[in-house]
PDB file of C-alpha atoms in Angstrom:
ATOM      1  CA  MET N   3      33.344 -61.189  50.085  1.00 28.00           C
ATOM      2  CA  THR N   4      36.971 -62.088  50.685  1.00 32.00           C
ATOM      3  CA  ARG N   5      39.597 -59.423  50.530  1.00 31.00           C
ATOM      4  CA  HIS N   6      42.081 -59.632  47.737  1.00 34.00           C
ATOM      5  CA  PHE N   7      45.381 -57.944  47.384  1.00 32.00           C
ATOM      6  CA  LEU N   8      47.918 -57.685  44.604  1.00 34.00           C
ATOM      7  CA  LEU N   9      51.154 -59.501  44.980  1.00 35.00           C
ATOM      8  CA  LEU N  10      54.033 -58.594  42.715  1.00 31.00           C
ATOM      9  CA  SER N  11      56.088 -61.706  42.144  1.00 38.00           C
ATOM     10  CA  LEU N  12      59.348 -61.756  40.294  1.00 36.00           C
ATOM     11  CA  LEU N  13      59.597 -65.203  38.791  1.00 41.00           C
ATOM     12  CA  PHE N  14      62.687 -66.788  37.349  1.00 37.00           C
ATOM     13  CA  PHE N  15      62.631 -68.361  33.933  1.00 35.00           C
ATOM     14  CA  ALA N  16      63.716 -71.873  34.874  1.00 36.00           C
ATOM     15  CA  SER N  17      66.584 -72.309  32.455  1.00 36.00           C
ATOM     16  CA  THR N  18      67.797 -68.700  32.348  1.00 36.00           C
ATOM     17  CA  PHE N  19      68.092 -67.354  35.876  1.00 36.00           C
ATOM     18  CA  SER N  20      69.277 -63.947  34.712  1.00 35.00           C
ATOM     19  CA  CYS N  21      65.948 -63.331  33.004  1.00 42.00           C
ATOM     20  CA  LEU N  22      63.183 -62.135  35.334  1.00 39.00           C
ATOM     21  CA  VAL N  23      59.559 -61.952  34.330  1.00 45.00           C
ATOM     22  CA  PRO N  24      57.406 -59.733  36.531  1.00 46.00           C
ATOM     23  CA  THR N  25      53.981 -61.228  37.048  1.00 47.00           C
ATOM     24  CA  VAL N  26      51.189 -59.527  38.961  1.00 45.00           C
ATOM     25  CA  THR N  27      48.739 -61.985  40.435  1.00 46.00           C
ATOM     26  CA  ALA N  28      45.610 -61.513  42.476  1.00 47.00           C
ATOM     27  CA  VAL N  29      45.955 -63.602  45.602  1.00 47.00           C
ATOM     28  CA  ASP N  30      43.182 -64.362  48.052  1.00 45.00           C
ATOM     29  CA  ALA N  31      44.526 -63.294  51.432  1.00 46.00           C
ATOM     30  CA  SER N  32      42.628 -66.062  53.223  1.00 44.00           C
ATOM     31  CA  GLY N  33      43.261 -68.841  50.680  1.00 54.00           C
ATOM     32  CA  ASP N  34      46.058 -71.071  49.540  1.00 49.00           C
ATOM     33  CA  THR N  35      48.385 -68.614  47.836  1.00 80.00           C
ATOM     34  CA  ASP N  36      50.627 -71.323  46.329  1.00 91.00           C
ATOM     35  CA  PHE N  37      47.601 -72.867  44.625  1.00 93.00           C
ATOM     36  CA  THR N  38      46.202 -69.501  43.523  1.00 92.00           C
ATOM     37  CA  ARG N  39      49.502 -68.338  42.077  1.00 93.00           C
ATOM     38  CA  ALA N  40      49.907 -71.617  40.198  1.00 95.00           C
ATOM     39  CA  ARG N  41      46.380 -71.416  38.799  1.00 94.00           C
ATOM     40  CA  VAL N  42      46.805 -67.789  37.696  1.00 95.00           C
ATOM     41  CA  ALA N  43      50.193 -68.564  36.129  1.00 96.00           C
ATOM     42  CA  VAL N  44      48.714 -71.453  34.115  1.00 97.00           C
ATOM     43  CA  SER N  45      45.893 -69.153  32.970  1.00 96.00           C
ATOM     44  CA  THR N  46      48.395 -66.473  31.943  1.00 96.00           C
ATOM     45  CA  ALA N  47      50.474 -69.014  30.006  1.00 97.00           C
ATOM     46  CA  LEU N  48      47.326 -70.224  28.258  1.00 97.00           C
ATOM     47  CA  ASP N  49      46.359 -66.694  27.212  1.00 97.00           C
ATOM     48  CA  GLU N  50      49.804 -65.925  25.803  1.00 96.00           C
ATOM     49  CA  ALA N  51      50.234 -69.298  24.077  1.00 97.00           C
ATOM     50  CA  SER N  52      46.764 -68.961  22.512  1.00 96.00           C
ATOM     51  CA  ALA N  53      47.627 -65.489  21.220  1.00 96.00           C
ATOM     52  CA  ALA N  54      50.900 -66.781  19.745  1.00 95.00           C
ATOM     53  CA  ALA N  55      49.081 -69.703  18.113  1.00 94.00           C
ATOM     54  CA  THR N  56      46.558 -67.305  16.595  1.00 94.00           C
ATOM     55  CA  TYR N  57      49.415 -65.220  15.196  1.00 92.00           C
ATOM     56  CA  LEU N  58      51.058 -68.347  13.759  1.00 90.00           C
ATOM     57  CA  SER N  59      47.782 -69.498  12.198  1.00 89.00           C
ATOM     58  CA  GLN N  60      47.593 -66.160  10.395  1.00 88.00           C
ATOM     59  CA  GLN N  61      51.127 -66.703   9.117  1.00 83.00           C
ATOM     60  CA  THR N  62      50.477 -70.258   7.938  1.00 75.00           C
ATOM     61  CA  ALA N  63      47.362 -69.403   5.919  1.00 66.00           C
ATOM     62  CA  PRO N  64      49.320 -67.635   3.142  1.00 56.00           C
ATOM     63  CA  ALA N  65      52.076 -70.253   3.348  1.00 47.00           C
ATOM     64  CA  ASN N  66      49.548 -73.022   2.744  1.00 46.00           C
ATOM     65  CA  LYS N  67      48.498 -71.338  -0.501  1.00 48.00           C
ATOM     66  CA  ASP N  68      52.037 -71.735  -1.904  1.00 48.00           C
ATOM     67  CA  SER N  69      52.579 -68.005  -1.838  1.00 47.00           C
ATOM     68  CA  GLY N  70      56.307 -68.497  -1.535  1.00 50.00           C
ATOM     69  CA  LYS N  71      56.292 -66.880   1.884  1.00 52.00           C
ATOM     70  CA  PRO N  72      59.590 -67.641   3.643  1.00 50.00           C
ATOM     71  CA  GLY N  73      59.461 -70.290   6.319  1.00 53.00           C
ATOM     72  CA  GLY N  74      56.137 -71.747   5.194  1.00 69.00           C
ATOM     73  CA  GLY N  75      56.911 -75.343   6.180  1.00 82.00           C
ATOM     74  CA  ALA N  76      58.787 -74.393   9.330  1.00 84.00           C
ATOM     75  CA  VAL N  77      56.022 -71.999  10.385  1.00 86.00           C
ATOM     76  CA  LYS N  78      53.368 -74.639   9.758  1.00 87.00           C
ATOM     77  CA  ASP N  79      55.322 -77.200  11.825  1.00 89.00           C
ATOM     78  CA  CYS N  80      55.801 -74.611  14.549  1.00 91.00           C
ATOM     79  CA  PHE N  81      52.081 -73.857  14.531  1.00 90.00           C
ATOM     80  CA  THR N  82      51.281 -77.559  14.904  1.00 92.00           C
ATOM     81  CA  ASN N  83      53.643 -77.846  17.887  1.00 94.00           C
ATOM     82  CA  LEU N  84      52.273 -74.684  19.469  1.00 95.00           C
ATOM     83  CA  GLU N  85      48.680 -75.873  18.954  1.00 96.00           C
ATOM     84  CA  ASP N  86      49.612 -79.040  20.860  1.00 96.00           C
ATOM     85  CA  ALA N  87      51.168 -76.893  23.597  1.00 97.00           C
ATOM     86  CA  VAL N  88      47.979 -74.820  23.865  1.00 97.00           C
ATOM     87  CA  ASP N  89      45.947 -78.034  24.220  1.00 97.00           C
ATOM     88  CA  MET N  90      48.227 -79.205  27.057  1.00 97.00           C
ATOM     89  CA  ILE N  91      48.016 -75.845  28.843  1.00 98.00           C
ATOM     90  CA  ARG N  92      44.232 -75.782  28.380  1.00 98.00           C
ATOM     91  CA  ASP N  93      43.996 -79.252  29.943  1.00 97.00           C
ATOM     92  CA  SER N  94      46.198 -78.030  32.785  1.00 97.00           C
ATOM     93  CA  PHE N  95      44.016 -74.992  33.343  1.00 97.00           C
ATOM     94  CA  LYS N  96      40.839 -77.085  33.386  1.00 97.00           C
ATOM     95  CA  GLN N  97      42.459 -79.437  35.890  1.00 96.00           C
ATOM     96  CA  MET N  98      43.514 -76.499  38.089  1.00 95.00           C
ATOM     97  CA  GLN N  99      39.986 -75.043  37.920  1.00 94.00           C
ATOM     98  CA  SER N 100      38.413 -78.279  39.094  1.00 93.00           C
ATOM     99  CA  LEU N 101      41.096 -79.040  41.681  1.00 92.00           C
ATOM    100  CA  LYS N 102      40.026 -79.020  45.324  1.00 88.00           C
ATOM    101  CA  PRO N 103      43.280 -78.358  47.233  1.00 85.00           C
ATOM    102  CA  ASP N 104      41.697 -79.469  50.506  1.00 82.00           C
ATOM    103  CA  GLY N 105      40.247 -82.666  49.023  1.00 80.00           C
ATOM    104  CA  ASP N 106      41.525 -86.232  49.188  1.00 84.00           C
ATOM    105  CA  SER N 107      45.313 -85.845  49.201  1.00 81.00           C
ATOM    106  CA  SER N 108      46.031 -88.782  46.882  1.00 85.00           C
ATOM    107  CA  SER N 109      43.508 -87.477  44.348  1.00 90.00           C
ATOM    108  CA  VAL N 110      44.928 -83.945  44.542  1.00 92.00           C
ATOM    109  CA  ARG N 111      48.486 -85.236  44.105  1.00 93.00           C
ATOM    110  CA  PHE N 112      47.388 -87.244  41.047  1.00 94.00           C
ATOM    111  CA  GLU N 113      45.639 -84.232  39.511  1.00 95.00           C
ATOM    112  CA  VAL N 114      48.638 -81.971  40.171  1.00 96.00           C
ATOM    113  CA  SER N 115      50.903 -84.624  38.650  1.00 96.00           C
ATOM    114  CA  ASN N 116      48.775 -84.439  35.497  1.00 97.00           C
ATOM    115  CA  VAL N 117      49.246 -80.664  35.400  1.00 97.00           C
ATOM    116  CA  GLN N 118      53.004 -81.031  35.868  1.00 98.00           C
ATOM    117  CA  THR N 119      53.186 -83.534  33.012  1.00 98.00           C
ATOM    118  CA  TRP N 120      51.041 -81.453  30.669  1.00 98.00           C
ATOM    119  CA  MET N 121      52.886 -78.195  31.387  1.00 98.00           C
ATOM    120  CA  SER N 122      56.229 -79.912  30.880  1.00 97.00           C
ATOM    121  CA  THR N 123      54.983 -81.306  27.568  1.00 97.00           C
ATOM    122  CA  ALA N 124      53.758 -77.849  26.557  1.00 97.00           C
ATOM    123  CA  LEU N 125      57.210 -76.422  27.261  1.00 97.00           C
ATOM    124  CA  THR N 126      58.825 -79.158  25.168  1.00 96.00           C
ATOM    125  CA  ASN N 127      56.420 -78.431  22.299  1.00 95.00           C
ATOM    126  CA  ALA N 128      57.219 -74.705  22.443  1.00 94.00           C
ATOM    127  CA  ASP N 129      60.958 -75.522  22.448  1.00 93.00           C
ATOM    128  CA  THR N 130      60.480 -77.800  19.444  1.00 92.00           C
ATOM    129  CA  CYS N 131      58.688 -74.976  17.675  1.00 88.00           C
ATOM    130  CA  THR N 132      61.657 -72.670  18.287  1.00 87.00           C
ATOM    131  CA  ASP N 133      64.167 -75.327  17.226  1.00 86.00           C
ATOM    132  CA  GLY N 134      62.352 -75.796  13.929  1.00 83.00           C
ATOM    133  CA  LEU N 135      62.876 -72.131  13.043  1.00 84.00           C
ATOM    134  CA  GLU N 136      66.674 -72.236  13.439  1.00 83.00           C
ATOM    135  CA  GLY N 137      67.397 -72.301   9.704  1.00 79.00           C
ATOM    136  CA  GLU N 138      65.006 -69.470   8.906  1.00 80.00           C
ATOM    137  CA  GLU N 139      65.874 -65.776   8.597  1.00 82.00           C
ATOM    138  CA  GLY N 140      64.004 -62.516   8.422  1.00 85.00           C
ATOM    139  CA  PRO N 141      61.363 -60.509  10.243  1.00 88.00           C
ATOM    140  CA  LEU N 142      58.838 -63.358  10.366  1.00 86.00           C
ATOM    141  CA  LYS N 143      61.283 -65.542  12.277  1.00 86.00           C
ATOM    142  CA  THR N 144      62.067 -62.631  14.615  1.00 89.00           C
ATOM    143  CA  ASN N 145      58.364 -61.969  15.292  1.00 91.00           C
ATOM    144  CA  ILE N 146      57.643 -65.630  15.944  1.00 91.00           C
ATOM    145  CA  SER N 147      60.754 -66.114  18.071  1.00 92.00           C
ATOM    146  CA  ASP N 148      59.943 -63.067  20.220  1.00 93.00           C
ATOM    147  CA  ARG N 149      56.458 -64.406  20.890  1.00 94.00           C
ATOM    148  CA  LEU N 150      57.764 -67.882  21.659  1.00 95.00           C
ATOM    149  CA  VAL N 151      60.353 -66.588  24.119  1.00 95.00           C
ATOM    150  CA  LYS N 152      57.549 -64.975  26.122  1.00 96.00           C
ATOM    151  CA  VAL N 153      55.365 -68.094  25.871  1.00 97.00           C
ATOM    152  CA  LYS N 154      58.200 -70.355  27.050  1.00 96.00           C
ATOM    153  CA  LYS N 155      58.955 -68.047  29.997  1.00 97.00           C
ATOM    154  CA  LEU N 156      55.320 -68.052  31.074  1.00 97.00           C
ATOM    155  CA  ILE N 157      54.994 -71.831  30.721  1.00 97.00           C
ATOM    156  CA  SER N 158      58.211 -72.297  32.685  1.00 97.00           C
ATOM    157  CA  ASN N 159      57.032 -69.899  35.393  1.00 97.00           C
ATOM    158  CA  ALA N 160      53.676 -71.665  35.631  1.00 97.00           C
ATOM    159  CA  LEU N 161      55.360 -75.061  35.858  1.00 97.00           C
ATOM    160  CA  ALA N 162      57.650 -73.777  38.620  1.00 96.00           C
ATOM    161  CA  LEU N 163      54.647 -72.501  40.578  1.00 96.00           C
ATOM    162  CA  VAL N 164      52.749 -75.757  40.071  1.00 96.00           C
ATOM    163  CA  ASN N 165      55.844 -77.594  41.333  1.00 96.00           C
ATOM    164  CA  ASP N 166      55.961 -75.280  44.373  1.00 95.00           C
ATOM    165  CA  PHE N 167      52.299 -75.987  45.063  1.00 94.00           C
ATOM    166  CA  ALA N 168      52.926 -79.751  44.719  1.00 93.00           C
ATOM    167  CA  LYS N 169      55.586 -79.515  47.436  1.00 93.00           C
ATOM    168  CA  THR N 170      52.952 -78.234  49.877  1.00 90.00           C
ATOM    169  CA  LEU N 171      50.717 -81.292  49.434  1.00 89.00           C
ATOM    170  CA  PRO N 172      50.656 -83.995  52.103  1.00 85.00           C
ATOM    171  CA  THR N 173      52.483 -87.172  51.118  1.00 80.00           C
ATOM    172  CA  ASN N 174      50.242 -89.716  52.892  1.00 67.00           C
TER     173      ASN N 174
END
């Protein structure tokens, strides 16, 4: 059995360098730590985005029944965007799970490029979700916005780590 140790990484949120997100990741001491950190970060982003999407689905159910709940249309649109983001992160995670870092370098680069594209798209979808709530007010908007801030930070962190891993790949 390989020995594992905990590595405390302080990761920068890509667009807001003053905001640090502490992330604890299990890193295999004998393995490729850049790859492992990227894979764990994508998994963490998936977990948080899925939880936020579940919360939003609970908020859209009453809104769909014309209950007059504030933000019904905006929340539903946000949910749709976040669902798309979750799909992109899930695809990224599956790709990272099946990735063989020591395999054919052109194949690995292609697969990592897919992950970069999907994670970037997920971040755009989460941003679009936030943008759609700009005209809304109240505690529902605050709850959703707080969740989305965390989701966007985790997606951004995961994308940064995937990009770092991509830089370690051979170019031939």
